[in-house]
Amino acid sequence: GAVVSQHPSWVICKSGTSVKIECRSLDFQATTMFWYRQFPKQSLMLMATSNEGSKATYEQGVEKDKFLINHASLTLSTLTVTSAHPEDSSFYICSASKPSGSNEQFFGPGTRLTVL
Amino acid sequence: QQQVKQSPQSLIVQKGGISIINCAYENTAFDYFPWYQQFPGKGPALLIAIRPDVSEKKEGRFTISFNKSAKQFSLHIMDSQPGDSATYFCAASLYSGYSTLTFGKGTMLLVSP
């Protein structure tokens, strides 16, 4: 199997606070984890790619100081949205790839963030 | 060079009919073409994927057709069911080596009972 979990599944926070989202690969070790953002009725937008033990690679236009990514182990990556604002409200999805060398990605169930 | 164009944007099919979604890519280096199914409020789930060494791959009611010369691939859903109503995304990437998935914009499929 290749199961990826996310926690929490949804979160509501006040503007200015920080929110941490966890992504775990449950039955495999993930070489690489990816973080996506998805707005309603739109496609997935890659935010960043992270490898265990190294700094994340952010896509153009994604603020690395606002979206902090930590990939502390081969089964856990976290995304922290710092000083969240209403425009950060979105569906955040992580995915992970196995150390097999292929680029197959296995997606988590997503986290709905609402910033009031 | 990195775009994947997906059509149609939305599709309504009667139960039992065939749903067809098309994608076209530009980067000739791409050699991995997955299709994802996403239900509202859920993450995408890998449905079926193809590599360029074959022109067609079938898994149950789902078939991918691949045309390398035209740089196009399509998803066919046979005997479409109301439970197939979801958003479908095609994607493309390199199969190995550092590469990220390039997604199409998605197709909202509604299968009417």
Short mmCIF file of N, CA, C and O in Angstrom, two decimals, chain B residues 3-87:
data_model
loop_
_atom_site.label_atom_id
_atom_site.label_comp_id
_atom_site.label_asym_id
_atom_site.label_seq_id
_atom_site.Cartn_x
_atom_site.Cartn_y
_atom_site.Cartn_z
N GLN B 3 3.19 22.88 -20.02
CA GLN B 3 1.74 22.85 -19.87
C GLN B 3 1.14 21.50 -20.21
O GLN B 3 1.64 20.76 -21.06
N VAL B 4 0.03 21.22 -19.53
CA VAL B 4 -0.82 20.10 -19.88
C VAL B 4 -2.23 20.67 -20.05
O VAL B 4 -2.78 21.22 -19.10
N LYS B 5 -2.75 20.54 -21.23
CA LYS B 5 -4.08 21.12 -21.53
C LYS B 5 -5.12 20.02 -21.48
O LYS B 5 -4.98 18.99 -22.16
N GLN B 6 -6.16 20.26 -20.69
CA GLN B 6 -7.19 19.25 -20.46
C GLN B 6 -8.54 19.77 -20.92
O GLN B 6 -8.88 20.93 -20.72
N SER B 7 -9.30 18.88 -21.54
CA SER B 7 -10.65 19.23 -21.99
C SER B 7 -11.55 18.00 -21.95
O SER B 7 -11.06 16.86 -22.05
N PRO B 8 -12.86 18.17 -21.79
CA PRO B 8 -13.53 19.45 -21.55
C PRO B 8 -13.41 19.88 -20.09
O PRO B 8 -12.93 19.12 -19.26
N GLN B 9 -13.85 21.05 -19.80
CA GLN B 9 -13.82 21.57 -18.43
C GLN B 9 -14.86 20.86 -17.58
O GLN B 9 -14.67 20.63 -16.39
N SER B 10 -16.00 20.55 -18.20
CA SER B 10 -17.05 19.82 -17.51
C SER B 10 -17.74 18.89 -18.50
O SER B 10 -17.69 19.12 -19.71
N LEU B 11 -18.37 17.87 -17.96
CA LEU B 11 -18.93 16.82 -18.81
C LEU B 11 -20.11 16.18 -18.10
O LEU B 11 -20.02 15.86 -16.91
N ILE B 12 -21.20 16.06 -18.82
CA ILE B 12 -22.38 15.35 -18.28
C ILE B 12 -22.63 14.14 -19.16
O ILE B 12 -22.74 14.25 -20.38
N VAL B 13 -22.70 12.99 -18.52
CA VAL B 13 -22.89 11.72 -19.24
C VAL B 13 -24.02 10.95 -18.56
O VAL B 13 -24.15 10.99 -17.33
N GLN B 14 -24.80 10.28 -19.37
CA GLN B 14 -25.86 9.45 -18.79
C GLN B 14 -25.28 8.16 -18.25
O GLN B 14 -24.27 7.65 -18.76
N LYS B 15 -25.93 7.66 -17.23
CA LYS B 15 -25.52 6.38 -16.65
C LYS B 15 -25.43 5.33 -17.75
O LYS B 15 -26.32 5.19 -18.58
N GLY B 16 -24.32 4.59 -17.74
CA GLY B 16 -24.11 3.56 -18.74
C GLY B 16 -23.34 4.05 -19.96
O GLY B 16 -22.89 3.23 -20.77
N GLY B 17 -23.19 5.35 -20.09
CA GLY B 17 -22.49 5.91 -21.24
C GLY B 17 -20.98 5.91 -21.07
O GLY B 17 -20.45 5.45 -20.06
N ILE B 18 -20.30 6.42 -22.08
CA ILE B 18 -18.83 6.49 -22.05
C ILE B 18 -18.42 7.94 -21.80
O ILE B 18 -18.86 8.85 -22.50
N SER B 19 -17.57 8.11 -20.81
CA SER B 19 -17.02 9.44 -20.52
C SER B 19 -15.62 9.51 -21.12
O SER B 19 -14.82 8.59 -20.93
N ILE B 20 -15.34 10.58 -21.83
CA ILE B 20 -14.03 10.73 -22.46
C ILE B 20 -13.45 12.08 -22.11
O ILE B 20 -14.09 13.12 -22.30
N ILE B 21 -12.24 12.05 -21.57
CA ILE B 21 -11.54 13.28 -21.18
C ILE B 21 -10.18 13.25 -21.88
O ILE B 21 -9.50 12.23 -21.90
N ASN B 22 -9.84 14.39 -22.45
CA ASN B 22 -8.62 14.47 -23.26
C ASN B 22 -7.57 15.39 -22.65
O ASN B 22 -7.90 16.40 -22.03
N CYS B 23 -6.31 15.03 -22.85
CA CYS B 23 -5.21 15.88 -22.41
C CYS B 23 -4.12 15.93 -23.48
O CYS B 23 -3.92 14.95 -24.20
N ALA B 24 -3.47 17.06 -23.56
CA ALA B 24 -2.36 17.24 -24.49
C ALA B 24 -1.19 17.85 -23.74
O ALA B 24 -1.39 18.73 -22.90
N TYR B 25 0.00 17.37 -24.03
CA TYR B 25 1.17 17.89 -23.34
C TYR B 25 2.16 18.44 -24.36
O TYR B 25 2.06 18.19 -25.56
N GLU B 26 3.10 19.21 -23.87
CA GLU B 26 4.05 19.86 -24.75
C GLU B 26 5.48 19.31 -24.62
O GLU B 26 6.21 19.23 -25.60
N ASN B 27 5.84 18.94 -23.40
CA ASN B 27 7.21 18.50 -23.14
C ASN B 27 7.42 17.06 -23.60
O ASN B 27 6.89 16.13 -23.00
N THR B 28 8.19 16.88 -24.66
CA THR B 28 8.39 15.53 -25.21
C THR B 28 9.20 14.63 -24.28
O THR B 28 9.28 13.42 -24.50
N ALA B 29 9.80 15.22 -23.25
CA ALA B 29 10.57 14.40 -22.30
C ALA B 29 9.68 13.68 -21.29
O ALA B 29 10.09 12.73 -20.65
N PHE B 30 8.43 14.12 -21.16
CA PHE B 30 7.52 13.48 -20.22
C PHE B 30 7.32 12.02 -20.60
O PHE B 30 7.12 11.68 -21.77
N ASP B 31 7.38 11.15 -19.59
CA ASP B 31 7.17 9.73 -19.87
C ASP B 31 6.34 9.04 -18.79
O ASP B 31 6.44 7.82 -18.60
N TYR B 32 5.56 9.82 -18.08
CA TYR B 32 4.68 9.26 -17.06
C TYR B 32 3.42 10.09 -17.04
O TYR B 32 3.47 11.32 -16.89
N PHE B 33 2.27 9.42 -17.26
CA PHE B 33 1.01 10.14 -17.45
C PHE B 33 -0.07 9.50 -16.57
O PHE B 33 -0.75 8.56 -16.96
N PRO B 34 -0.24 10.05 -15.37
CA PRO B 34 -1.27 9.51 -14.47
C PRO B 34 -2.57 10.29 -14.57
O PRO B 34 -2.60 11.46 -14.98
N TRP B 35 -3.64 9.64 -14.20
CA TRP B 35 -4.94 10.27 -14.05
C TRP B 35 -5.35 10.16 -12.58
O TRP B 35 -5.21 9.10 -11.97
N TYR B 36 -5.87 11.27 -12.06
CA TYR B 36 -6.33 11.29 -10.68
C TYR B 36 -7.83 11.59 -10.63
O TYR B 36 -8.35 12.35 -11.45
N GLN B 37 -8.48 10.99 -9.65
CA GLN B 37 -9.89 11.22 -9.40
C GLN B 37 -10.02 11.92 -8.05
O GLN B 37 -9.39 11.50 -7.07
N GLN B 38 -10.78 13.00 -8.01
CA GLN B 38 -10.94 13.73 -6.77
C GLN B 38 -12.41 13.99 -6.48
O GLN B 38 -13.10 14.60 -7.30
N PHE B 39 -12.83 13.55 -5.30
CA PHE B 39 -14.18 13.85 -4.84
C PHE B 39 -14.14 15.13 -4.00
O PHE B 39 -13.09 15.48 -3.44
N PRO B 40 -15.26 15.85 -3.91
CA PRO B 40 -15.27 17.12 -3.16
C PRO B 40 -14.76 16.94 -1.74
O PRO B 40 -15.17 16.04 -1.02
N GLY B 41 -13.84 17.80 -1.34
CA GLY B 41 -13.31 17.78 0.02
C GLY B 41 -12.32 16.68 0.30
O GLY B 41 -11.92 16.48 1.45
N LYS B 42 -11.89 15.98 -0.74
CA LYS B 42 -10.94 14.88 -0.58
C LYS B 42 -9.69 15.15 -1.40
O LYS B 42 -9.69 15.95 -2.32
N GLY B 43 -8.62 14.44 -1.06
CA GLY B 43 -7.41 14.54 -1.87
C GLY B 43 -7.55 13.72 -3.14
O GLY B 43 -8.39 12.83 -3.23
N PRO B 44 -6.72 14.00 -4.13
CA PRO B 44 -6.77 13.22 -5.37
C PRO B 44 -6.30 11.79 -5.13
O PRO B 44 -5.41 11.55 -4.32
N ALA B 45 -6.89 10.86 -5.84
CA ALA B 45 -6.49 9.46 -5.75
C ALA B 45 -6.05 8.99 -7.13
O ALA B 45 -6.73 9.27 -8.12
N LEU B 46 -4.93 8.31 -7.18
CA LEU B 46 -4.44 7.79 -8.47
C LEU B 46 -5.42 6.77 -9.01
O LEU B 46 -5.77 5.81 -8.35
N LEU B 47 -5.85 7.01 -10.24
CA LEU B 47 -6.83 6.13 -10.87
C LEU B 47 -6.14 5.11 -11.77
O LEU B 47 -6.32 3.92 -11.66
N ILE B 48 -5.32 5.61 -12.64
CA ILE B 48 -4.62 4.79 -13.62
C ILE B 48 -3.51 5.62 -14.22
O ILE B 48 -3.61 6.85 -14.28
N ALA B 49 -2.42 4.98 -14.63
CA ALA B 49 -1.30 5.72 -15.22
C ALA B 49 -0.74 4.92 -16.39
O ALA B 49 -0.88 3.70 -16.44
N ILE B 50 -0.10 5.63 -17.30
CA ILE B 50 0.47 4.98 -18.47
C ILE B 50 1.85 5.54 -18.75
O ILE B 50 2.14 6.69 -18.41
N ARG B 51 2.68 4.74 -19.33
CA ARG B 51 3.99 5.18 -19.81
C ARG B 51 4.02 4.99 -21.32
O ARG B 51 3.25 4.20 -21.86
N PRO B 52 4.90 5.66 -22.04
CA PRO B 52 4.84 5.69 -23.51
C PRO B 52 5.17 4.39 -24.23
O PRO B 52 5.07 4.32 -25.45
N ASP B 53 5.54 3.35 -23.50
CA ASP B 53 5.88 2.11 -24.18
C ASP B 53 4.64 1.35 -24.64
O ASP B 53 4.75 0.38 -25.40
N VAL B 54 3.46 1.78 -24.19
CA VAL B 54 2.21 1.17 -24.64
C VAL B 54 1.26 2.27 -25.10
O VAL B 54 1.36 3.41 -24.66
N SER B 55 0.35 1.91 -25.99
CA SER B 55 -0.60 2.91 -26.51
C SER B 55 -1.93 2.88 -25.77
O SER B 55 -2.76 3.77 -25.94
N GLU B 56 -2.13 1.85 -24.97
CA GLU B 56 -3.39 1.73 -24.25
C GLU B 56 -3.18 0.92 -22.98
O GLU B 56 -2.42 -0.04 -22.95
N LYS B 57 -3.89 1.35 -21.94
CA LYS B 57 -3.86 0.59 -20.69
C LYS B 57 -5.26 0.56 -20.12
O LYS B 57 -5.93 1.59 -20.06
N LYS B 58 -5.69 -0.62 -19.72
CA LYS B 58 -7.06 -0.78 -19.24
C LYS B 58 -7.05 -1.36 -17.84
O LYS B 58 -6.33 -2.32 -17.56
N GLU B 59 -7.85 -0.75 -16.97
CA GLU B 59 -8.04 -1.28 -15.63
C GLU B 59 -9.53 -1.19 -15.30
O GLU B 59 -10.05 -0.12 -15.01
N GLY B 60 -10.19 -2.33 -15.39
CA GLY B 60 -11.62 -2.34 -15.16
C GLY B 60 -12.35 -1.50 -16.19
O GLY B 60 -12.18 -1.70 -17.39
N ARG B 61 -13.15 -0.54 -15.74
CA ARG B 61 -13.90 0.31 -16.66
C ARG B 61 -13.10 1.50 -17.16
O ARG B 61 -13.58 2.28 -17.98
N PHE B 62 -11.88 1.65 -16.67
CA PHE B 62 -11.05 2.81 -17.01
C PHE B 62 -9.96 2.43 -18.00
O PHE B 62 -9.24 1.45 -17.80
N THR B 63 -9.84 3.20 -19.07
CA THR B 63 -8.84 2.96 -20.10
C THR B 63 -8.13 4.26 -20.42
O THR B 63 -8.76 5.30 -20.57
N ILE B 64 -6.80 4.20 -20.50
CA ILE B 64 -6.03 5.33 -21.01
C ILE B 64 -5.59 4.99 -22.43
O ILE B 64 -5.05 3.91 -22.67
N SER B 65 -5.82 5.93 -23.34
CA SER B 65 -5.28 5.82 -24.69
C SER B 65 -4.17 6.84 -24.83
O SER B 65 -4.33 7.99 -24.41
N PHE B 66 -3.06 6.44 -25.42
CA PHE B 66 -1.89 7.33 -25.50
C PHE B 66 -1.42 7.42 -26.94
O PHE B 66 -1.24 6.41 -27.62
N ASN B 67 -1.23 8.64 -27.42
CA ASN B 67 -0.75 8.89 -28.78
C ASN B 67 0.52 9.72 -28.69
O ASN B 67 0.46 10.94 -28.53
N LYS B 68 1.65 9.04 -28.76
CA LYS B 68 2.93 9.74 -28.56
C LYS B 68 3.21 10.78 -29.64
O LYS B 68 3.68 11.87 -29.36
N SER B 69 2.91 10.45 -30.87
CA SER B 69 3.22 11.39 -31.97
C SER B 69 2.38 12.66 -31.86
O SER B 69 2.84 13.75 -32.20
N ALA B 70 1.17 12.52 -31.38
CA ALA B 70 0.29 13.68 -31.24
C ALA B 70 0.46 14.35 -29.88
O ALA B 70 -0.11 15.42 -29.65
N LYS B 71 1.22 13.73 -29.01
CA LYS B 71 1.42 14.22 -27.63
C LYS B 71 0.07 14.40 -26.94
O LYS B 71 -0.22 15.46 -26.34
N GLN B 72 -0.76 13.35 -27.04
CA GLN B 72 -2.08 13.40 -26.44
C GLN B 72 -2.37 12.10 -25.71
O GLN B 72 -1.88 11.02 -26.09
N PHE B 73 -3.16 12.20 -24.67
CA PHE B 73 -3.63 11.01 -23.99
C PHE B 73 -5.02 11.27 -23.46
O PHE B 73 -5.39 12.43 -23.20
N SER B 74 -5.79 10.23 -23.35
CA SER B 74 -7.18 10.40 -22.94
C SER B 74 -7.61 9.30 -21.98
O SER B 74 -7.04 8.21 -21.96
N LEU B 75 -8.61 9.65 -21.19
CA LEU B 75 -9.21 8.72 -20.24
C LEU B 75 -10.61 8.38 -20.73
O LEU B 75 -11.40 9.28 -21.04
N HIS B 76 -10.90 7.10 -20.82
CA HIS B 76 -12.23 6.63 -21.18
C HIS B 76 -12.81 5.89 -19.98
O HIS B 76 -12.15 4.99 -19.44
N ILE B 77 -13.99 6.28 -19.59
CA ILE B 77 -14.70 5.57 -18.52
C ILE B 77 -15.90 4.88 -19.15
O ILE B 77 -16.84 5.54 -19.61
N MET B 78 -15.84 3.58 -19.21
CA MET B 78 -16.92 2.80 -19.81
C MET B 78 -18.02 2.58 -18.79
O MET B 78 -17.75 2.54 -17.58
N ASP B 79 -19.25 2.41 -19.30
CA ASP B 79 -20.38 2.12 -18.41
C ASP B 79 -20.36 3.07 -17.20
O ASP B 79 -20.35 2.65 -16.04
N SER B 80 -20.32 4.36 -17.48
CA SER B 80 -20.21 5.37 -16.42
C SER B 80 -21.34 5.25 -15.40
O SER B 80 -22.50 4.99 -15.77
N GLN B 81 -20.99 5.42 -14.14
CA GLN B 81 -21.94 5.28 -13.04
C GLN B 81 -22.03 6.58 -12.25
O GLN B 81 -21.05 7.36 -12.21
N PRO B 82 -23.14 6.82 -11.58
CA PRO B 82 -23.24 8.05 -10.77
C PRO B 82 -22.11 8.18 -9.76
O PRO B 82 -21.66 9.29 -9.46
N GLY B 83 -21.60 7.08 -9.26
CA GLY B 83 -20.47 7.12 -8.33
C GLY B 83 -19.17 7.58 -8.96
O GLY B 83 -18.21 7.87 -8.23
N ASP B 84 -19.14 7.66 -10.29
CA ASP B 84 -17.96 8.17 -10.98
C ASP B 84 -17.96 9.69 -11.02
O ASP B 84 -16.96 10.30 -11.45
N SER B 85 -19.06 10.31 -10.60
CA SER B 85 -19.14 11.77 -10.62
C SER B 85 -18.07 12.34 -9.69
O SER B 85 -18.07 12.10 -8.48
N ALA B 86 -17.15 13.08 -10.26
CA ALA B 86 -15.98 13.59 -9.53
C ALA B 86 -15.24 14.53 -10.48
O ALA B 86 -15.64 14.73 -11.62
N THR B 87 -14.15 15.07 -9.99
CA THR B 87 -13.27 15.86 -10.85
C THR B 87 -12.07 15.00 -11.21
O THR B 87 -11.49 14.34 -10.33
#
